[in-house]
RNA sequence: GCGAGGGUGGCGGAACUGGUAGACGCACUGGACUUAGAAUCCAGCGCUUCGGCGUGGGGGUUCAACUCCCCCCCCUCGCACCA
């Protein structure tokens, strides 16, 4: 009986498919469980990261199914996007063809891996039957005022020839091609994700059980809430006011200068006629042209230039100089900052450099009185207010409240909250995306397309440009259209939607994928949402996961969703490395899953991905490692081959209790392994230790099988343990297990079986190993009956020769007894 | 700087509410089988001057610390002139 993975794997894939083993029911008495992995972009081939991701998810899906859940485990394709377009240009083909060919290829690869998807629910986002609903959402967002058009400087990737959302710019570089991102003034569509900023932040607290802490932190940082106040400073010699945002309004008495961004809208006006005009303009231009990458840790020296103008600190009445400074961001707050050198490190450095006055207004109680001349750094700590008029003596936290109140009373400003989060630019100047369903009419202006006219089809008969420009503006059959309102001449929007819009709601579409009257029904969503377990890479910690959370909240407010959050539990799996580095096609260090499957079979590849490390951690691919996994699979196969025909086909954990030594020991191990594997999968996704536990069971079976085959009770114990082994390994190596179970004599499928149930009685041991310690050091072990009395165990411990050797001539101070575990003799 | 996660044999990694550190696997060594090798099966495998010493370093609590407390070092990831 030879192990031939290629044959048996294809055989069982066919059988499962024919029997619909992994189809999930829309109605069921069983509790629902929605297990989802981040769907793949059809880039060409499945890579090892996919295999790991989907192997993890498949264990969860199988396990939940075996525990009696109705499991939704779907798969689909995130099929719009730039790579298709770039590849199409390069290979002189069409993005659609490239995409669909890749999908066909990757679908076959996933099927070859034997994952337990309900393939009837497969979705493809570039299919009009998918994106038509996205266009409907676009209209809903527009109708609800959550979508608007605005002309503003945008992140522009010159290589991709399109704008990027803030989330898609990493350290000043394009997230996809790493080109330096430029700023370009464009009119774009924005989703008002900032309307949900407060809720997106607050609801992270509801995810603390199910999401990794670091993802929550990353989202909190990204949303970036700052509570403070806006304060207006009148400009001297003019009617203007400069408004600043600050979180430290308690330090306003210490504001000794004003700094504004080079792009501040008032700058022109301030400079007009000033003697410093041309110098300051040159300086501002230099800042504006500086490379964005220079921000952050390697930011250049703080630089500024006095504008020649002053404004008035409304609390002190002092005139303070207005500076243009390179560290003030035009896009955050109001683009102007009050300089409080004594209590802000950045302002402190700036003041020292340009000899601006430093004024202490907070005195921490634990510090000696602060003196500006001797300070070496700003003091940001809490303390009592000083030099602050009527507020003197207040703790600064209380001062924040009082000053905010006073601002509002006197009309000098107001309480304010600032967010780092910006609205989401969803316009893309590329072809391979979902068309935006609006037109621009010569008489009516912008008009949404009528719902009944959806989908607005992306034309497939276009001529692509070699320079990556979208062909849509040059395709009259697409953009020449009629106004939905007046039927006059109109031009269709030629920008397409960001592909992250597709992935922000696909998990909802799986609940009702064939619905051609609506994206989904509230009933289907209520039945399945939220996703119980979501699994994917941490690289989506902000982008996709934040957008999806926003979408769910918005769709809830439109009346679709019943839940507040899409993903109840999130597992971020680690990367598969090769030689300590991320696998990368361009660097040539990849391991091709197809090759590995051809050599070892899908079961082995899956098993290795799960055994090599806990799922959240990165692991290094090693040839020796997969050899080891293959060896174990072979070991299970040979064990079964040896036992088949000699042992009865028993259900897992079905062998009766026995008092005989090895039989009793095997049965104990069998039941203990069922408990351990179940616990490991349930509590912490500890697949590596779950597999290790089954290895131990298999090892024991090898050791005892010759002896147990001699007796009927022994054969029963082996038959039961073998069945248990196959059931426990089924989520990991499903084909192997089905095949062996069939050969063992079963006609039913493992795919239809429930998880084995251990009995507590079998876990009870009649003897225990008692560890003997003297002063906490290991000095021996005793094998004793489990029900031995405390006194008897202590006596036996003290009588142990090695214990006696180490206690000889010393007085015994006490004897610690831990039932079933150890005796520690304390001497001095 | 802030936040999160780590630091355990030659390697990947175990160790539940403090109670045998190193499960399981890899590599390595020996044995069996074999004409031989591969494969397989069995056994050994932290260091050691054989007293002991060992979970990044130093203190502490405890009969007992990888685990709890205090101080420090290093690595990975994320965020960061955000006012």
PDB file of C-alpha atoms in Angstrom, chain A residues 251-471:
ATOM      1  CA  UNK A 251      -0.219  77.408  27.919  1.00  0.00           C
ATOM      2  CA  UNK A 252      -1.644  80.291  25.885  1.00  0.00           C
ATOM      3  CA  UNK A 253      -0.140  82.868  28.244  1.00  0.00           C
ATOM      4  CA  UNK A 254       3.226  81.499  27.229  1.00  0.00           C
ATOM      5  CA  UNK A 255       2.708  81.967  23.495  1.00  0.00           C
ATOM      6  CA  UNK A 256       5.552  84.262  22.442  1.00  0.00           C
ATOM      7  CA  UNK A 257       5.454  83.828  18.698  1.00  0.00           C
ATOM      8  CA  UNK A 258       3.175  82.618  15.929  1.00  0.00           C
ATOM      9  CA  UNK A 259       4.249  80.185  13.259  1.00  0.00           C
ATOM     10  CA  UNK A 260       2.318  79.516  10.082  1.00  0.00           C
ATOM     11  CA  UNK A 261       2.698  77.063   7.233  1.00  0.00           C
ATOM     12  CA  UNK A 262       4.233  78.158   3.950  1.00  0.00           C
ATOM     13  CA  UNK A 263       0.937  77.351   2.276  1.00  0.00           C
ATOM     14  CA  UNK A 264      -1.155  79.288   4.782  1.00  0.00           C
ATOM     15  CA  UNK A 265      -3.902  81.204   2.955  1.00  0.00           C
ATOM     16  CA  UNK A 266      -3.201  84.475   4.818  1.00  0.00           C
ATOM     17  CA  UNK A 267       0.472  84.551   3.969  1.00  0.00           C
ATOM     18  CA  UNK A 268       0.063  86.510   0.744  1.00  0.00           C
ATOM     19  CA  UNK A 269      -1.955  89.173   2.453  1.00  0.00           C
ATOM     20  CA  UNK A 270       0.427  89.459   5.378  1.00  0.00           C
ATOM     21  CA  UNK A 271       3.392  89.901   3.133  1.00  0.00           C
ATOM     22  CA  UNK A 272       1.900  92.447   0.802  1.00  0.00           C
ATOM     23  CA  UNK A 273       4.025  95.584   1.139  1.00  0.00           C
ATOM     24  CA  UNK A 274       6.225  94.149   3.846  1.00  0.00           C
ATOM     25  CA  UNK A 275       9.947  94.834   3.480  1.00  0.00           C
ATOM     26  CA  UNK A 276      10.588  91.154   3.950  1.00  0.00           C
ATOM     27  CA  UNK A 277       8.159  90.215   1.194  1.00  0.00           C
ATOM     28  CA  UNK A 278      10.444  88.794  -1.462  1.00  0.00           C
ATOM     29  CA  UNK A 279      12.764  87.005   0.950  1.00  0.00           C
ATOM     30  CA  UNK A 280       9.862  85.337   2.748  1.00  0.00           C
ATOM     31  CA  UNK A 281       8.241  84.351  -0.525  1.00  0.00           C
ATOM     32  CA  UNK A 282      11.454  82.665  -1.652  1.00  0.00           C
ATOM     33  CA  UNK A 283      11.669  80.893   1.654  1.00  0.00           C
ATOM     34  CA  UNK A 284       8.050  79.709   1.459  1.00  0.00           C
ATOM     35  CA  UNK A 285       8.577  78.436  -2.055  1.00  0.00           C
ATOM     36  CA  UNK A 286      11.588  76.479  -0.925  1.00  0.00           C
ATOM     37  CA  UNK A 287       9.556  74.774   1.805  1.00  0.00           C
ATOM     38  CA  UNK A 288       6.720  73.963  -0.560  1.00  0.00           C
ATOM     39  CA  UNK A 289       9.073  72.338  -3.017  1.00  0.00           C
ATOM     40  CA  UNK A 290      10.842  70.264  -0.396  1.00  0.00           C
ATOM     41  CA  UNK A 291      10.539  66.547  -0.829  1.00  0.00           C
ATOM     42  CA  UNK A 292       7.768  65.026   1.294  1.00  0.00           C
ATOM     43  CA  UNK A 293      10.085  62.233   2.260  1.00  0.00           C
ATOM     44  CA  UNK A 294      12.097  64.635   4.354  1.00  0.00           C
ATOM     45  CA  UNK A 295       9.359  64.736   6.946  1.00  0.00           C
ATOM     46  CA  UNK A 296       9.390  62.332   9.843  1.00  0.00           C
ATOM     47  CA  UNK A 297      12.426  61.209  11.783  1.00  0.00           C
ATOM     48  CA  UNK A 298      14.895  62.600   9.269  1.00  0.00           C
ATOM     49  CA  UNK A 299      13.173  65.929   9.080  1.00  0.00           C
ATOM     50  CA  UNK A 300      15.526  68.770   8.266  1.00  0.00           C
ATOM     51  CA  UNK A 301      16.501  71.416  10.768  1.00  0.00           C
ATOM     52  CA  UNK A 302      13.658  73.582  11.980  1.00  0.00           C
ATOM     53  CA  UNK A 303      13.738  76.694   9.901  1.00  0.00           C
ATOM     54  CA  UNK A 304      11.673  79.826   9.838  1.00  0.00           C
ATOM     55  CA  UNK A 305      11.588  83.404   8.710  1.00  0.00           C
ATOM     56  CA  UNK A 306      10.011  86.428  10.322  1.00  0.00           C
ATOM     57  CA  UNK A 307       7.266  87.905   8.139  1.00  0.00           C
ATOM     58  CA  UNK A 308       7.714  91.421   9.530  1.00  0.00           C
ATOM     59  CA  UNK A 309       4.172  91.313  10.910  1.00  0.00           C
ATOM     60  CA  UNK A 310       2.787  90.848  14.407  1.00  0.00           C
ATOM     61  CA  UNK A 311      -0.345  89.542  15.974  1.00  0.00           C
ATOM     62  CA  UNK A 312      -1.700  89.958  19.473  1.00  0.00           C
ATOM     63  CA  UNK A 313      -1.925  87.291  22.122  1.00  0.00           C
ATOM     64  CA  UNK A 314      -5.568  87.760  23.138  1.00  0.00           C
ATOM     65  CA  UNK A 315      -4.880  86.705  26.715  1.00  0.00           C
ATOM     66  CA  UNK A 316      -1.800  88.791  27.465  1.00  0.00           C
ATOM     67  CA  UNK A 317      -2.288  91.595  24.969  1.00  0.00           C
ATOM     68  CA  UNK A 318       1.368  91.210  24.026  1.00  0.00           C
ATOM     69  CA  UNK A 319       2.370  91.619  20.388  1.00  0.00           C
ATOM     70  CA  UNK A 320       4.039  88.517  19.069  1.00  0.00           C
ATOM     71  CA  UNK A 321       5.907  88.091  15.808  1.00  0.00           C
ATOM     72  CA  UNK A 322       4.484  86.004  12.990  1.00  0.00           C
ATOM     73  CA  UNK A 323       6.926  83.547  11.452  1.00  0.00           C
ATOM     74  CA  UNK A 324       6.710  81.183   8.514  1.00  0.00           C
ATOM     75  CA  UNK A 325       8.097  77.833   9.631  1.00  0.00           C
ATOM     76  CA  UNK A 326       8.925  74.640   7.794  1.00  0.00           C
ATOM     77  CA  UNK A 327       7.566  72.369  10.521  1.00  0.00           C
ATOM     78  CA  UNK A 328       4.015  73.658  10.366  1.00  0.00           C
ATOM     79  CA  UNK A 329       1.789  71.434   8.260  1.00  0.00           C
ATOM     80  CA  UNK A 330      -0.732  73.182   6.063  1.00  0.00           C
ATOM     81  CA  UNK A 331      -3.047  70.201   6.096  1.00  0.00           C
ATOM     82  CA  UNK A 332      -3.383  69.659   9.823  1.00  0.00           C
ATOM     83  CA  UNK A 333      -5.379  71.810  12.210  1.00  0.00           C
ATOM     84  CA  UNK A 334      -5.525  75.359  10.896  1.00  0.00           C
ATOM     85  CA  UNK A 335      -2.063  75.480   9.376  1.00  0.00           C
ATOM     86  CA  UNK A 336      -0.924  77.809  12.142  1.00  0.00           C
ATOM     87  CA  UNK A 337       0.593  77.072  15.528  1.00  0.00           C
ATOM     88  CA  UNK A 338       1.084  79.269  18.565  1.00  0.00           C
ATOM     89  CA  UNK A 339       4.673  79.016  19.698  1.00  0.00           C
ATOM     90  CA  UNK A 340       5.016  78.192  23.405  1.00  0.00           C
ATOM     91  CA  UNK A 341       8.730  77.545  23.788  1.00  0.00           C
ATOM     92  CA  UNK A 342       8.704  76.835  27.523  1.00  0.00           C
ATOM     93  CA  UNK A 343       6.333  73.895  27.179  1.00  0.00           C
ATOM     94  CA  UNK A 344       6.778  72.473  23.697  1.00  0.00           C
ATOM     95  CA  UNK A 345      10.104  71.004  22.649  1.00  0.00           C
ATOM     96  CA  UNK A 346       9.744  71.930  19.014  1.00  0.00           C
ATOM     97  CA  UNK A 347       8.886  75.525  19.864  1.00  0.00           C
ATOM     98  CA  UNK A 348      11.705  75.556  22.383  1.00  0.00           C
ATOM     99  CA  UNK A 349      14.300  74.648  19.783  1.00  0.00           C
ATOM    100  CA  UNK A 350      12.873  77.164  17.370  1.00  0.00           C
ATOM    101  CA  UNK A 351      12.917  79.922  19.970  1.00  0.00           C
ATOM    102  CA  UNK A 352      16.504  79.196  20.988  1.00  0.00           C
ATOM    103  CA  UNK A 353      17.615  79.187  17.375  1.00  0.00           C
ATOM    104  CA  UNK A 354      16.008  82.532  16.574  1.00  0.00           C
ATOM    105  CA  UNK A 355      16.369  84.147  20.002  1.00  0.00           C
ATOM    106  CA  UNK A 356      12.640  84.404  20.621  1.00  0.00           C
ATOM    107  CA  UNK A 357      11.396  84.991  24.182  1.00  0.00           C
ATOM    108  CA  UNK A 358      10.633  82.032  26.425  1.00  0.00           C
ATOM    109  CA  UNK A 359       7.958  82.433  29.065  1.00  0.00           C
ATOM    110  CA  UNK A 360       7.189  79.839  31.747  1.00  0.00           C
ATOM    111  CA  UNK A 361       3.472  79.444  32.459  1.00  0.00           C
ATOM    112  CA  UNK A 362       3.282  75.924  33.958  1.00  0.00           C
ATOM    113  CA  UNK A 363       5.271  74.967  37.029  1.00  0.00           C
ATOM    114  CA  UNK A 364       5.402  71.229  37.779  1.00  0.00           C
ATOM    115  CA  UNK A 365       5.210  70.762  41.520  1.00  0.00           C
ATOM    116  CA  UNK A 366       8.088  68.327  41.674  1.00  0.00           C
ATOM    117  CA  UNK A 367      10.528  70.667  39.937  1.00  0.00           C
ATOM    118  CA  UNK A 368      12.536  73.625  41.086  1.00  0.00           C
ATOM    119  CA  UNK A 369      11.074  76.909  39.790  1.00  0.00           C
ATOM    120  CA  UNK A 370      11.693  77.024  36.054  1.00  0.00           C
ATOM    121  CA  UNK A 371      13.808  79.847  34.693  1.00  0.00           C
ATOM    122  CA  UNK A 372      13.878  80.460  30.945  1.00  0.00           C
ATOM    123  CA  UNK A 373      17.574  81.377  30.912  1.00  0.00           C
ATOM    124  CA  UNK A 374      18.658  78.036  32.337  1.00  0.00           C
ATOM    125  CA  UNK A 375      16.137  75.679  30.730  1.00  0.00           C
ATOM    126  CA  UNK A 376      17.699  73.088  28.465  1.00  0.00           C
ATOM    127  CA  UNK A 377      14.478  71.655  27.146  1.00  0.00           C
ATOM    128  CA  UNK A 378      10.781  72.359  27.148  1.00  0.00           C
ATOM    129  CA  UNK A 379       8.783  71.110  30.120  1.00  0.00           C
ATOM    130  CA  UNK A 380       5.606  69.403  28.952  1.00  0.00           C
ATOM    131  CA  UNK A 381       4.689  67.869  32.317  1.00  0.00           C
ATOM    132  CA  UNK A 382       1.587  68.698  34.289  1.00  0.00           C
ATOM    133  CA  UNK A 383       1.784  71.420  36.896  1.00  0.00           C
ATOM    134  CA  UNK A 384       0.222  74.576  38.225  1.00  0.00           C
ATOM    135  CA  UNK A 385      -0.369  77.617  36.093  1.00  0.00           C
ATOM    136  CA  UNK A 386       1.847  80.665  36.676  1.00  0.00           C
ATOM    137  CA  UNK A 387       2.214  83.982  34.870  1.00  0.00           C
ATOM    138  CA  UNK A 388      -1.303  83.356  33.662  1.00  0.00           C
ATOM    139  CA  UNK A 389      -3.307  86.173  35.215  1.00  0.00           C
ATOM    140  CA  UNK A 390      -6.552  85.062  36.800  1.00  0.00           C
ATOM    141  CA  UNK A 391      -5.718  81.393  36.102  1.00  0.00           C
ATOM    142  CA  UNK A 392      -2.636  81.355  38.308  1.00  0.00           C
ATOM    143  CA  UNK A 393      -2.515  78.459  40.735  1.00  0.00           C
ATOM    144  CA  UNK A 394      -4.850  76.177  38.822  1.00  0.00           C
ATOM    145  CA  UNK A 395      -3.691  72.689  37.929  1.00  0.00           C
ATOM    146  CA  UNK A 396      -3.083  72.908  34.197  1.00  0.00           C
ATOM    147  CA  UNK A 397      -5.642  70.195  33.352  1.00  0.00           C
ATOM    148  CA  UNK A 398      -8.322  72.278  34.990  1.00  0.00           C
ATOM    149  CA  UNK A 399      -6.859  75.298  33.275  1.00  0.00           C
ATOM    150  CA  UNK A 400      -7.522  73.691  29.911  1.00  0.00           C
ATOM    151  CA  UNK A 401     -11.221  73.572  30.693  1.00  0.00           C
ATOM    152  CA  UNK A 402     -11.360  77.075  32.152  1.00  0.00           C
ATOM    153  CA  UNK A 403      -9.481  78.632  29.263  1.00  0.00           C
ATOM    154  CA  UNK A 404     -11.691  76.842  26.761  1.00  0.00           C
ATOM    155  CA  UNK A 405     -14.753  78.238  28.534  1.00  0.00           C
ATOM    156  CA  UNK A 406     -13.289  81.710  28.546  1.00  0.00           C
ATOM    157  CA  UNK A 407     -12.470  81.493  24.844  1.00  0.00           C
ATOM    158  CA  UNK A 408     -16.085  80.765  24.058  1.00  0.00           C
ATOM    159  CA  UNK A 409     -17.407  83.471  26.420  1.00  0.00           C
ATOM    160  CA  UNK A 410     -15.220  86.139  24.848  1.00  0.00           C
ATOM    161  CA  UNK A 411     -15.590  84.960  21.290  1.00  0.00           C
ATOM    162  CA  UNK A 412     -11.878  84.384  20.989  1.00  0.00           C
ATOM    163  CA  UNK A 413     -12.229  80.781  19.943  1.00  0.00           C
ATOM    164  CA  UNK A 414     -13.914  77.510  20.755  1.00  0.00           C
ATOM    165  CA  UNK A 415     -13.377  73.963  21.898  1.00  0.00           C
ATOM    166  CA  UNK A 416     -12.254  71.858  18.979  1.00  0.00           C
ATOM    167  CA  UNK A 417     -11.314  68.336  18.026  1.00  0.00           C
ATOM    168  CA  UNK A 418      -8.851  67.603  15.277  1.00  0.00           C
ATOM    169  CA  UNK A 419      -8.461  64.369  13.381  1.00  0.00           C
ATOM    170  CA  UNK A 420      -5.528  63.039  11.550  1.00  0.00           C
ATOM    171  CA  UNK A 421      -7.907  60.999   9.410  1.00  0.00           C
ATOM    172  CA  UNK A 422      -8.827  62.647   6.105  1.00  0.00           C
ATOM    173  CA  UNK A 423     -11.730  61.980   3.829  1.00  0.00           C
ATOM    174  CA  UNK A 424     -11.142  59.094   1.466  1.00  0.00           C
ATOM    175  CA  UNK A 425     -10.360  60.055  -2.107  1.00  0.00           C
ATOM    176  CA  UNK A 426     -11.983  57.311  -4.184  1.00  0.00           C
ATOM    177  CA  UNK A 427     -11.352  58.704  -7.682  1.00  0.00           C
ATOM    178  CA  UNK A 428      -8.743  56.986  -9.803  1.00  0.00           C
ATOM    179  CA  UNK A 429      -7.569  58.124 -13.200  1.00  0.00           C
ATOM    180  CA  UNK A 430      -7.236  54.586 -14.420  1.00  0.00           C
ATOM    181  CA  UNK A 431      -9.224  52.294 -16.662  1.00  0.00           C
ATOM    182  CA  UNK A 432      -9.487  48.936 -14.882  1.00  0.00           C
ATOM    183  CA  UNK A 433     -11.944  49.840 -12.164  1.00  0.00           C
ATOM    184  CA  UNK A 434     -15.628  50.302 -11.514  1.00  0.00           C
ATOM    185  CA  UNK A 435     -17.035  53.306 -13.382  1.00  0.00           C
ATOM    186  CA  UNK A 436     -18.322  56.130 -11.217  1.00  0.00           C
ATOM    187  CA  UNK A 437     -22.025  56.442 -11.962  1.00  0.00           C
ATOM    188  CA  UNK A 438     -22.389  60.193 -12.503  1.00  0.00           C
ATOM    189  CA  UNK A 439     -22.536  62.434 -15.569  1.00  0.00           C
ATOM    190  CA  UNK A 440     -21.781  66.098 -16.120  1.00  0.00           C
ATOM    191  CA  UNK A 441     -24.585  67.792 -18.020  1.00  0.00           C
ATOM    192  CA  UNK A 442     -24.013  71.011 -19.911  1.00  0.00           C
ATOM    193  CA  UNK A 443     -27.133  72.500 -18.365  1.00  0.00           C
ATOM    194  CA  UNK A 444     -27.840  70.576 -15.152  1.00  0.00           C
ATOM    195  CA  UNK A 445     -24.271  70.115 -13.979  1.00  0.00           C
ATOM    196  CA  UNK A 446     -23.311  66.968 -12.121  1.00  0.00           C
ATOM    197  CA  UNK A 447     -26.107  64.429 -12.126  1.00  0.00           C
ATOM    198  CA  UNK A 448     -26.168  60.959 -10.603  1.00  0.00           C
ATOM    199  CA  UNK A 449     -27.002  58.150 -12.973  1.00  0.00           C
ATOM    200  CA  UNK A 450     -30.482  56.673 -12.460  1.00  0.00           C
ATOM    201  CA  UNK A 451     -30.574  53.479 -10.444  1.00  0.00           C
ATOM    202  CA  UNK A 452     -32.391  51.643 -13.214  1.00  0.00           C
ATOM    203  CA  UNK A 453     -29.527  52.450 -15.590  1.00  0.00           C
ATOM    204  CA  UNK A 454     -27.020  50.555 -13.484  1.00  0.00           C
ATOM    205  CA  UNK A 455     -24.639  49.012 -14.072  1.00  0.00           C
ATOM    206  CA  UNK A 456     -22.671  51.653 -15.920  1.00  0.00           C
ATOM    207  CA  UNK A 457     -20.625  49.142 -17.844  1.00  0.00           C
ATOM    208  CA  UNK A 458     -16.908  49.470 -18.169  1.00  0.00           C
ATOM    209  CA  UNK A 459     -16.321  49.193 -21.910  1.00  0.00           C
ATOM    210  CA  UNK A 460     -14.066  46.336 -22.901  1.00  0.00           C
ATOM    211  CA  UNK A 461     -13.387  47.460 -26.476  1.00  0.00           C
ATOM    212  CA  UNK A 462     -10.893  50.178 -25.646  1.00  0.00           C
ATOM    213  CA  UNK A 463      -7.448  50.998 -26.953  1.00  0.00           C
ATOM    214  CA  UNK A 464      -4.980  51.131 -24.085  1.00  0.00           C
ATOM    215  CA  UNK A 465      -2.208  53.721 -24.030  1.00  0.00           C
ATOM    216  CA  UNK A 466       1.404  52.736 -23.576  1.00  0.00           C
ATOM    217  CA  UNK A 467       1.957  55.590 -21.122  1.00  0.00           C
ATOM    218  CA  UNK A 468      -0.631  54.207 -18.689  1.00  0.00           C
ATOM    219  CA  UNK A 469      -3.151  56.965 -19.330  1.00  0.00           C
ATOM    220  CA  UNK A 470      -6.729  55.783 -19.024  1.00  0.00           C
ATOM    221  CA  UNK A 471      -8.370  55.182 -22.396  1.00  0.00           C
TER     222      UNK A 471
END
